[in-house]
Amino acid sequence: MSRVTIQDIAERAGVSKTSVSFAFNKPEQLSEATLTRILEVARELGFNPDPIASNLKTRRTGCIGILLPQPLPVIARNTHTMAFLEGVGAACQDEDLSVLLVPPQKGSLRRAILRAAVDGFLTLGLETFRETMQVLKQRGMPFVMVDSDPVEGISCVNIDDQGGAYAAMHHIVSRGHRKIAILGIRSGSFGHYRDYAGTLRRRIDGYQQALGEVGLSLGNRNVRLLECECDIEGGYDAFREVWSKRWHPTAIVAMADVLAIGAMQAARELGVDIPQEVALIGYDDISASSLVCPSLSTIRQPAMEKGRVATTTLIRTLKDAHAEPQHIVLDVQLVERQSS
Amino acid sequence: MSRVTIQDIAERAGVSKTSVSFAFNKPEQLSEATLTRILEVARELGFNPDPIASNLKTRRTGCIGILLPQPLPVIARNTHTMAFLEGVGAACQDEDLSVLLVPPQKGSLRRAILRAAVDGFLTLGLETFRETMQVLKQRGMPFVMVDSDPVEGISCVNIDDQGGAYAAMHHIVSRGHRKIAILGIRSGSFGHYRDYAGTLRRRIDGYQQALGEVGLSLGNRNVRLLECECDIEGGYDAFREVWSKRWHPTAIVAMADVLAIGAMQAARELGVDIPQEVALIGYDDISASSLVCPSLSTIRQPAMEKGRVATTTLIRTLKDAHAEPQHIVLDVQLVERQSS
DNA sequence: TTGTAAGCGTTATCAT
DNA sequence: ATGATAACGCTTACAA
């Protein structure tokens, strides 16, 4: 028993393929009699229009892709990304769009982009965004970049990364800390923070700015950067590593709450008191941050809002290819809690 | 400037469409000379095979759909689901599959299923699984059901819901609690827990079993069920509601950790001590549960493993349509922490 | 190694 | 209100 097609229904109902198509897409064009007859036959044979064929013809998939910088398992572990997804979902609901998660294929985003059957892309915190942009443009597909460096002529949604990082570090140094470990996010420029781009770059800049105001700097002996896998375990490992050395910081500034929370766990295990022995501040304000003990000071960024805004921007472009590209920057906010 | 197709490349390179197709899919079939020429031309014109057209012809999309029982924003808020997704992602990586998140469209899963361009589905905690199964079968698409009632002839992955629920409630009653509030998950059978199916049904059964052993029962005056939206806020609201009444439980058993954590927040705000005044136990063991204060007793279920197993099962079916349907049940485990 | 030609299952255009 | 027919852009026997 091979696949039932529109053709089968047409024959069986004694009408043309056009009519069958109408029955599903523009029922109002059909007389009630034929409509019900067609639907009846379709139900009998268990027919439904093939979405792929339909996609090909209409050049629409009803589906937007989120281009992920890392494999799905890593992404799913990051609460902040999930909050972003929440916003995306909210914006998609009204338009009945589905969301395709597009991680790198065999390590290559290029492949992944070229194979994804979607109407448009959201890119999330790309490092290699120059190259990726190229591929996206080549596919001639609308896209909105989130957490990358703004680019002329392309819609971008960002948060005030530098301002937030400045606020975090300022908070720390203004409390007198002068021995500071920064838990960074491991990236393609591993070991070379000077080569950072996008979000990472701006955050480092913000940290540097606040450090500079008290005569410190990342090159300095007393300010150290560790680049971690961006999950709880990454932060956990980082703290243990830091504490295994002779040099101990009096404060830890993490580029993500997940890292801070991991560090907190390690600290607890090692009997290191937070905030007495080490002050700790994160970035993101994920929902766990207010729940942990001690509660985590952090920089709140509107992750969900970011997802929502990026998605509505994309949808606008989807509907009107000539919509003006937007550059949007969302505000962040220092949240002081117990960990600092 | 219209879309560049395989035809254009063929003409420009002076070869047939076949050869161009080979260049991208079976390069080894081509002489080095023609291969490079074709690729050269393709690069020049910025051509890449259209995935949708390719999907139609090959009847493969390289994409599996996760059928979600609720809108995406709700799902994204649930850490447990995200852990599941982590497992799905892990299993997809090797096969270069993407994941399409398929929430109900205009409230209807049916519509969503029929429009999704995927190779197979994972269903997640469906309540109306009878009807949904029907639609899935109609589409003739492989699928694996997760967290539903097992069905003959269809692969299902479940956890030992009843055993876990029994363990949770047993833990509570064995500590002497006789006034108990259960925070349930709001479902289609709202207000009628006797109509529950699937996971909810089995958990309720497990609770009942343990309650029965000490002469209690859900119908009882001192065992109350509240049905909550399954997120932190839902648990928060529920606790406030419970505490606003004259009747106060000495223990709260939540069907999900997110609910328990929400309740914990409300308790803190109201100055209610956990576990002194109320003992609290959850279900799932999401990552936040070990981090909150007091840390949350719960039933650990292998969410990620569930995702991984379900996905590999689906992949097996994808590769061999005649693979034996599997019924898999994963174990759970009581985790005693401070909240009880 | 490369070319020819027949689909894949729809939708869209233009008639009638 | 309904039908004939040509796309949509690609893959794949089969032939050369």
mmCIF file of N, CA and C in Angstrom, chain A residues 93-166:
data_model
loop_
_atom_site.group_PDB
_atom_site.id
_atom_site.type_symbol
_atom_site.label_atom_id
_atom_site.label_comp_id
_atom_site.label_asym_id
_atom_site.label_seq_id
_atom_site.Cartn_x
_atom_site.Cartn_y
_atom_site.Cartn_z
ATOM 1 N N GLN A 93 3.953 31.563 18.798
ATOM 2 C CA GLN A 93 2.608 31.043 19.023
ATOM 3 C C GLN A 93 1.558 31.696 18.129
ATOM 4 N N ASP A 94 1.588 32.997 18.098
ATOM 5 C CA ASP A 94 0.557 33.719 17.355
ATOM 6 C C ASP A 94 0.598 33.389 15.876
ATOM 7 N N GLU A 95 1.774 33.106 15.387
ATOM 8 C CA GLU A 95 1.927 32.878 13.952
ATOM 9 C C GLU A 95 1.937 31.396 13.611
ATOM 10 N N ASP A 96 1.741 30.560 14.609
ATOM 11 C CA ASP A 96 1.766 29.122 14.380
ATOM 12 C C ASP A 96 3.069 28.654 13.744
ATOM 13 N N LEU A 97 4.148 29.215 14.201
ATOM 14 C CA LEU A 97 5.445 28.785 13.695
ATOM 15 C C LEU A 97 6.021 27.715 14.603
ATOM 16 N N SER A 98 6.733 26.773 14.009
ATOM 17 C CA SER A 98 7.470 25.815 14.817
ATOM 18 C C SER A 98 8.917 26.261 14.894
ATOM 19 N N VAL A 99 9.629 25.649 15.798
ATOM 20 C CA VAL A 99 11.020 26.030 16.005
ATOM 21 C C VAL A 99 11.930 24.842 15.731
ATOM 22 N N LEU A 100 12.862 25.047 14.834
ATOM 23 C CA LEU A 100 13.848 24.005 14.559
ATOM 24 C C LEU A 100 15.152 24.361 15.255
ATOM 25 N N LEU A 101 15.617 23.459 16.090
ATOM 26 C CA LEU A 101 16.891 23.688 16.752
ATOM 27 C C LEU A 101 17.998 23.206 15.833
ATOM 28 N N VAL A 102 18.879 24.084 15.480
ATOM 29 C CA VAL A 102 19.907 23.748 14.497
ATOM 30 C C VAL A 102 21.308 23.854 15.088
ATOM 31 N N PRO A 103 21.786 22.754 15.625
ATOM 32 C CA PRO A 103 23.158 22.739 16.134
ATOM 33 C C PRO A 103 24.111 22.502 14.975
ATOM 34 N N PRO A 104 25.384 22.730 15.196
ATOM 35 C CA PRO A 104 26.366 22.457 14.152
ATOM 36 C C PRO A 104 26.279 20.992 13.723
ATOM 37 N N GLN A 105 26.417 20.727 12.439
ATOM 38 C CA GLN A 105 26.448 19.342 11.965
ATOM 39 C C GLN A 105 27.886 18.938 11.714
ATOM 40 N N LYS A 106 28.293 17.880 12.337
ATOM 41 C CA LYS A 106 29.693 17.463 12.281
ATOM 42 C C LYS A 106 30.610 18.647 12.564
ATOM 43 N N GLY A 107 30.192 19.431 13.532
ATOM 44 C CA GLY A 107 31.008 20.576 13.913
ATOM 45 C C GLY A 107 30.865 21.790 13.016
ATOM 46 N N SER A 108 30.147 21.649 11.914
ATOM 47 C CA SER A 108 30.059 22.767 10.988
ATOM 48 C C SER A 108 28.667 23.393 10.957
ATOM 49 N N LEU A 109 28.630 24.672 11.255
ATOM 50 C CA LEU A 109 27.362 25.388 11.177
ATOM 51 C C LEU A 109 26.936 25.542 9.715
ATOM 52 N N ARG A 110 27.929 25.658 8.861
ATOM 53 C CA ARG A 110 27.660 25.841 7.439
ATOM 54 C C ARG A 110 26.747 24.738 6.906
ATOM 55 N N ARG A 111 27.190 23.517 7.099
ATOM 56 C CA ARG A 111 26.372 22.372 6.692
ATOM 57 C C ARG A 111 24.969 22.473 7.253
ATOM 58 N N ALA A 112 24.916 22.748 8.540
ATOM 59 C CA ALA A 112 23.628 22.793 9.218
ATOM 60 C C ALA A 112 22.709 23.837 8.594
ATOM 61 N N ILE A 113 23.255 24.981 8.306
ATOM 62 C CA ILE A 113 22.455 26.053 7.717
ATOM 63 C C ILE A 113 21.926 25.635 6.356
ATOM 64 N N LEU A 114 22.796 25.052 5.568
ATOM 65 C CA LEU A 114 22.423 24.737 4.195
ATOM 66 C C LEU A 114 21.372 23.629 4.117
ATOM 67 N N ARG A 115 21.283 22.828 5.142
ATOM 68 C CA ARG A 115 20.340 21.702 5.097
ATOM 69 C C ARG A 115 19.026 21.966 5.806
ATOM 70 N N ALA A 116 18.949 23.058 6.506
ATOM 71 C CA ALA A 116 17.751 23.298 7.321
ATOM 72 C C ALA A 116 16.603 23.832 6.486
ATOM 73 N N ALA A 117 15.479 23.148 6.568
ATOM 74 C CA ALA A 117 14.300 23.591 5.830
ATOM 75 C C ALA A 117 13.492 24.547 6.691
ATOM 76 N N VAL A 118 13.853 25.809 6.658
ATOM 77 C CA VAL A 118 13.177 26.815 7.479
ATOM 78 C C VAL A 118 12.918 28.072 6.669
ATOM 79 N N ASP A 119 12.124 28.971 7.267
ATOM 80 C CA ASP A 119 11.816 30.229 6.586
ATOM 81 C C ASP A 119 12.778 31.341 6.979
ATOM 82 N N GLY A 120 13.476 31.136 8.064
ATOM 83 C CA GLY A 120 14.395 32.170 8.523
ATOM 84 C C GLY A 120 15.164 31.672 9.729
ATOM 85 N N PHE A 121 16.192 32.406 10.069
ATOM 86 C CA PHE A 121 17.036 31.970 11.181
ATOM 87 C C PHE A 121 17.158 33.036 12.268
ATOM 88 N N LEU A 122 17.300 32.538 13.469
ATOM 89 C CA LEU A 122 17.805 33.342 14.576
ATOM 90 C C LEU A 122 19.191 32.794 14.877
ATOM 91 N N THR A 123 20.171 33.660 14.943
ATOM 92 C CA THR A 123 21.491 33.154 15.332
ATOM 93 C C THR A 123 21.761 33.552 16.768
ATOM 94 N N LEU A 124 22.369 32.651 17.471
ATOM 95 C CA LEU A 124 22.533 32.857 18.909
ATOM 96 C C LEU A 124 24.006 32.862 19.298
ATOM 97 N N GLY A 125 24.481 34.030 19.673
ATOM 98 C CA GLY A 125 25.833 34.150 20.215
ATOM 99 C C GLY A 125 26.917 33.508 19.383
ATOM 100 N N LEU A 126 26.889 33.789 18.101
ATOM 101 C CA LEU A 126 27.915 33.220 17.234
ATOM 102 C C LEU A 126 29.263 33.873 17.488
ATOM 103 N N GLU A 127 30.290 33.063 17.416
ATOM 104 C CA GLU A 127 31.619 33.656 17.457
ATOM 105 C C GLU A 127 32.093 33.934 16.039
ATOM 106 N N THR A 128 31.896 32.932 15.218
ATOM 107 C CA THR A 128 32.381 33.035 13.839
ATOM 108 C C THR A 128 31.288 33.650 12.982
ATOM 109 N N PHE A 129 30.791 34.775 13.418
ATOM 110 C CA PHE A 129 29.572 35.243 12.772
ATOM 111 C C PHE A 129 29.822 35.785 11.375
ATOM 112 N N ARG A 130 31.044 36.233 11.124
ATOM 113 C CA ARG A 130 31.355 36.728 9.775
ATOM 114 C C ARG A 130 31.089 35.636 8.745
ATOM 115 N N GLU A 131 31.700 34.499 8.983
ATOM 116 C CA GLU A 131 31.578 33.399 8.043
ATOM 117 C C GLU A 131 30.130 32.918 7.980
ATOM 118 N N THR A 132 29.526 32.797 9.143
ATOM 119 C CA THR A 132 28.159 32.309 9.190
ATOM 120 C C THR A 132 27.203 33.248 8.455
ATOM 121 N N MET A 133 27.402 34.532 8.656
ATOM 122 C CA MET A 133 26.592 35.520 7.952
ATOM 123 C C MET A 133 26.675 35.306 6.451
ATOM 124 N N GLN A 134 27.882 35.037 6.008
ATOM 125 C CA GLN A 134 28.121 34.807 4.589
ATOM 126 C C GLN A 134 27.229 33.687 4.076
ATOM 127 N N VAL A 135 27.235 32.589 4.810
ATOM 128 C CA VAL A 135 26.439 31.437 4.401
ATOM 129 C C VAL A 135 24.955 31.777 4.417
ATOM 130 N N LEU A 136 24.543 32.463 5.452
ATOM 131 C CA LEU A 136 23.136 32.830 5.568
ATOM 132 C C LEU A 136 22.715 33.729 4.414
ATOM 133 N N LYS A 137 23.555 34.662 4.095
ATOM 134 C CA LYS A 137 23.246 35.555 2.971
ATOM 135 C C LYS A 137 23.165 34.756 1.687
ATOM 136 N N GLN A 138 24.088 33.814 1.566
ATOM 137 C CA GLN A 138 24.120 32.987 0.364
ATOM 138 C C GLN A 138 22.807 32.232 0.202
ATOM 139 N N ARG A 139 22.290 31.772 1.321
ATOM 140 C CA ARG A 139 21.006 31.072 1.233
ATOM 141 C C ARG A 139 19.876 32.054 0.983
ATOM 142 N N GLY A 140 20.204 33.336 1.057
ATOM 143 C CA GLY A 140 19.188 34.347 0.789
ATOM 144 C C GLY A 140 18.032 34.251 1.749
ATOM 145 N N MET A 141 18.356 33.958 2.974
ATOM 146 C CA MET A 141 17.307 33.727 3.952
ATOM 147 C C MET A 141 17.331 34.818 5.012
ATOM 148 N N PRO A 142 16.158 35.283 5.418
ATOM 149 C CA PRO A 142 16.120 36.317 6.453
ATOM 150 C C PRO A 142 16.716 35.776 7.745
ATOM 151 N N PHE A 143 17.422 36.603 8.458
ATOM 152 C CA PHE A 143 17.907 36.165 9.752
ATOM 153 C C PHE A 143 18.126 37.347 10.678
ATOM 154 N N VAL A 144 18.051 37.048 11.938
ATOM 155 C CA VAL A 144 18.279 38.059 12.970
ATOM 156 C C VAL A 144 19.381 37.533 13.876
ATOM 157 N N MET A 145 20.355 38.372 14.134
ATOM 158 C CA MET A 145 21.469 37.919 14.958
ATOM 159 C C MET A 145 21.291 38.362 16.403
ATOM 160 N N VAL A 146 21.459 37.422 17.297
ATOM 161 C CA VAL A 146 21.322 37.708 18.715
ATOM 162 C C VAL A 146 22.658 37.486 19.411
ATOM 163 N N ASP A 147 23.038 38.398 20.248
ATOM 164 C CA ASP A 147 24.305 38.274 20.977
ATOM 165 C C ASP A 147 25.522 38.132 20.070
ATOM 166 N N SER A 148 25.561 38.958 19.064
ATOM 167 C CA SER A 148 26.773 39.031 18.247
ATOM 168 C C SER A 148 27.147 40.500 18.117
ATOM 169 N N ASP A 149 28.203 40.785 17.386
ATOM 170 C CA ASP A 149 28.499 42.185 17.121
ATOM 171 C C ASP A 149 27.519 42.703 16.087
ATOM 172 N N PRO A 150 26.960 43.866 16.321
ATOM 173 C CA PRO A 150 26.010 44.444 15.366
ATOM 174 C C PRO A 150 26.658 44.629 14.007
ATOM 175 N N VAL A 151 25.905 44.377 12.960
ATOM 176 C CA VAL A 151 26.410 44.510 11.609
ATOM 177 C C VAL A 151 25.447 45.378 10.817
ATOM 178 N N GLU A 152 26.003 46.277 10.085
ATOM 179 C CA GLU A 152 25.215 47.176 9.240
ATOM 180 C C GLU A 152 24.291 46.388 8.314
ATOM 181 N N GLY A 153 23.035 46.778 8.257
ATOM 182 C CA GLY A 153 22.141 46.173 7.281
ATOM 183 C C GLY A 153 21.504 44.868 7.727
ATOM 184 N N ILE A 154 21.807 44.459 8.951
ATOM 185 C CA ILE A 154 21.222 43.217 9.449
ATOM 186 C C ILE A 154 20.608 43.456 10.818
ATOM 187 N N SER A 155 19.446 42.883 11.036
ATOM 188 C CA SER A 155 18.804 43.072 12.332
ATOM 189 C C SER A 155 19.577 42.349 13.421
ATOM 190 N N CYS A 156 19.821 43.062 14.498
ATOM 191 C CA CYS A 156 20.567 42.480 15.601
ATOM 192 C C CYS A 156 19.867 42.796 16.914
ATOM 193 N N VAL A 157 19.860 41.830 17.795
ATOM 194 C CA VAL A 157 19.331 42.064 19.130
ATOM 195 C C VAL A 157 20.423 41.737 20.133
ATOM 196 N N ASN A 158 20.713 42.673 20.968
ATOM 197 C CA ASN A 158 21.758 42.469 21.961
ATOM 198 C C ASN A 158 21.318 43.008 23.306
ATOM 199 N N ILE A 159 22.077 42.661 24.314
ATOM 200 C CA ILE A 159 21.874 43.330 25.585
ATOM 201 C C ILE A 159 23.093 44.205 25.830
ATOM 202 N N ASP A 160 23.017 45.034 26.824
ATOM 203 C CA ASP A 160 24.131 45.920 27.140
ATOM 204 C C ASP A 160 25.194 45.117 27.888
ATOM 205 N N ASP A 161 25.893 44.274 27.143
ATOM 206 C CA ASP A 161 26.867 43.369 27.755
ATOM 207 C C ASP A 161 27.939 44.114 28.522
ATOM 208 N N GLN A 162 28.477 45.113 27.880
ATOM 209 C CA GLN A 162 29.578 45.825 28.500
ATOM 210 C C GLN A 162 29.115 46.535 29.768
ATOM 211 N N GLY A 163 27.976 47.208 29.667
ATOM 212 C CA GLY A 163 27.440 47.894 30.839
ATOM 213 C C GLY A 163 27.233 46.933 31.996
ATOM 214 N N GLY A 164 26.706 45.756 31.674
ATOM 215 C CA GLY A 164 26.461 44.766 32.717
ATOM 216 C C GLY A 164 27.749 44.266 33.329
ATOM 217 N N ALA A 165 28.706 43.988 32.475
ATOM 218 C CA ALA A 165 29.990 43.491 32.974
ATOM 219 C C ALA A 165 30.662 44.558 33.826
ATOM 220 N N TYR A 166 30.574 45.778 33.359
ATOM 221 C CA TYR A 166 31.136 46.876 34.147
ATOM 222 C C TYR A 166 30.484 46.922 35.529
#
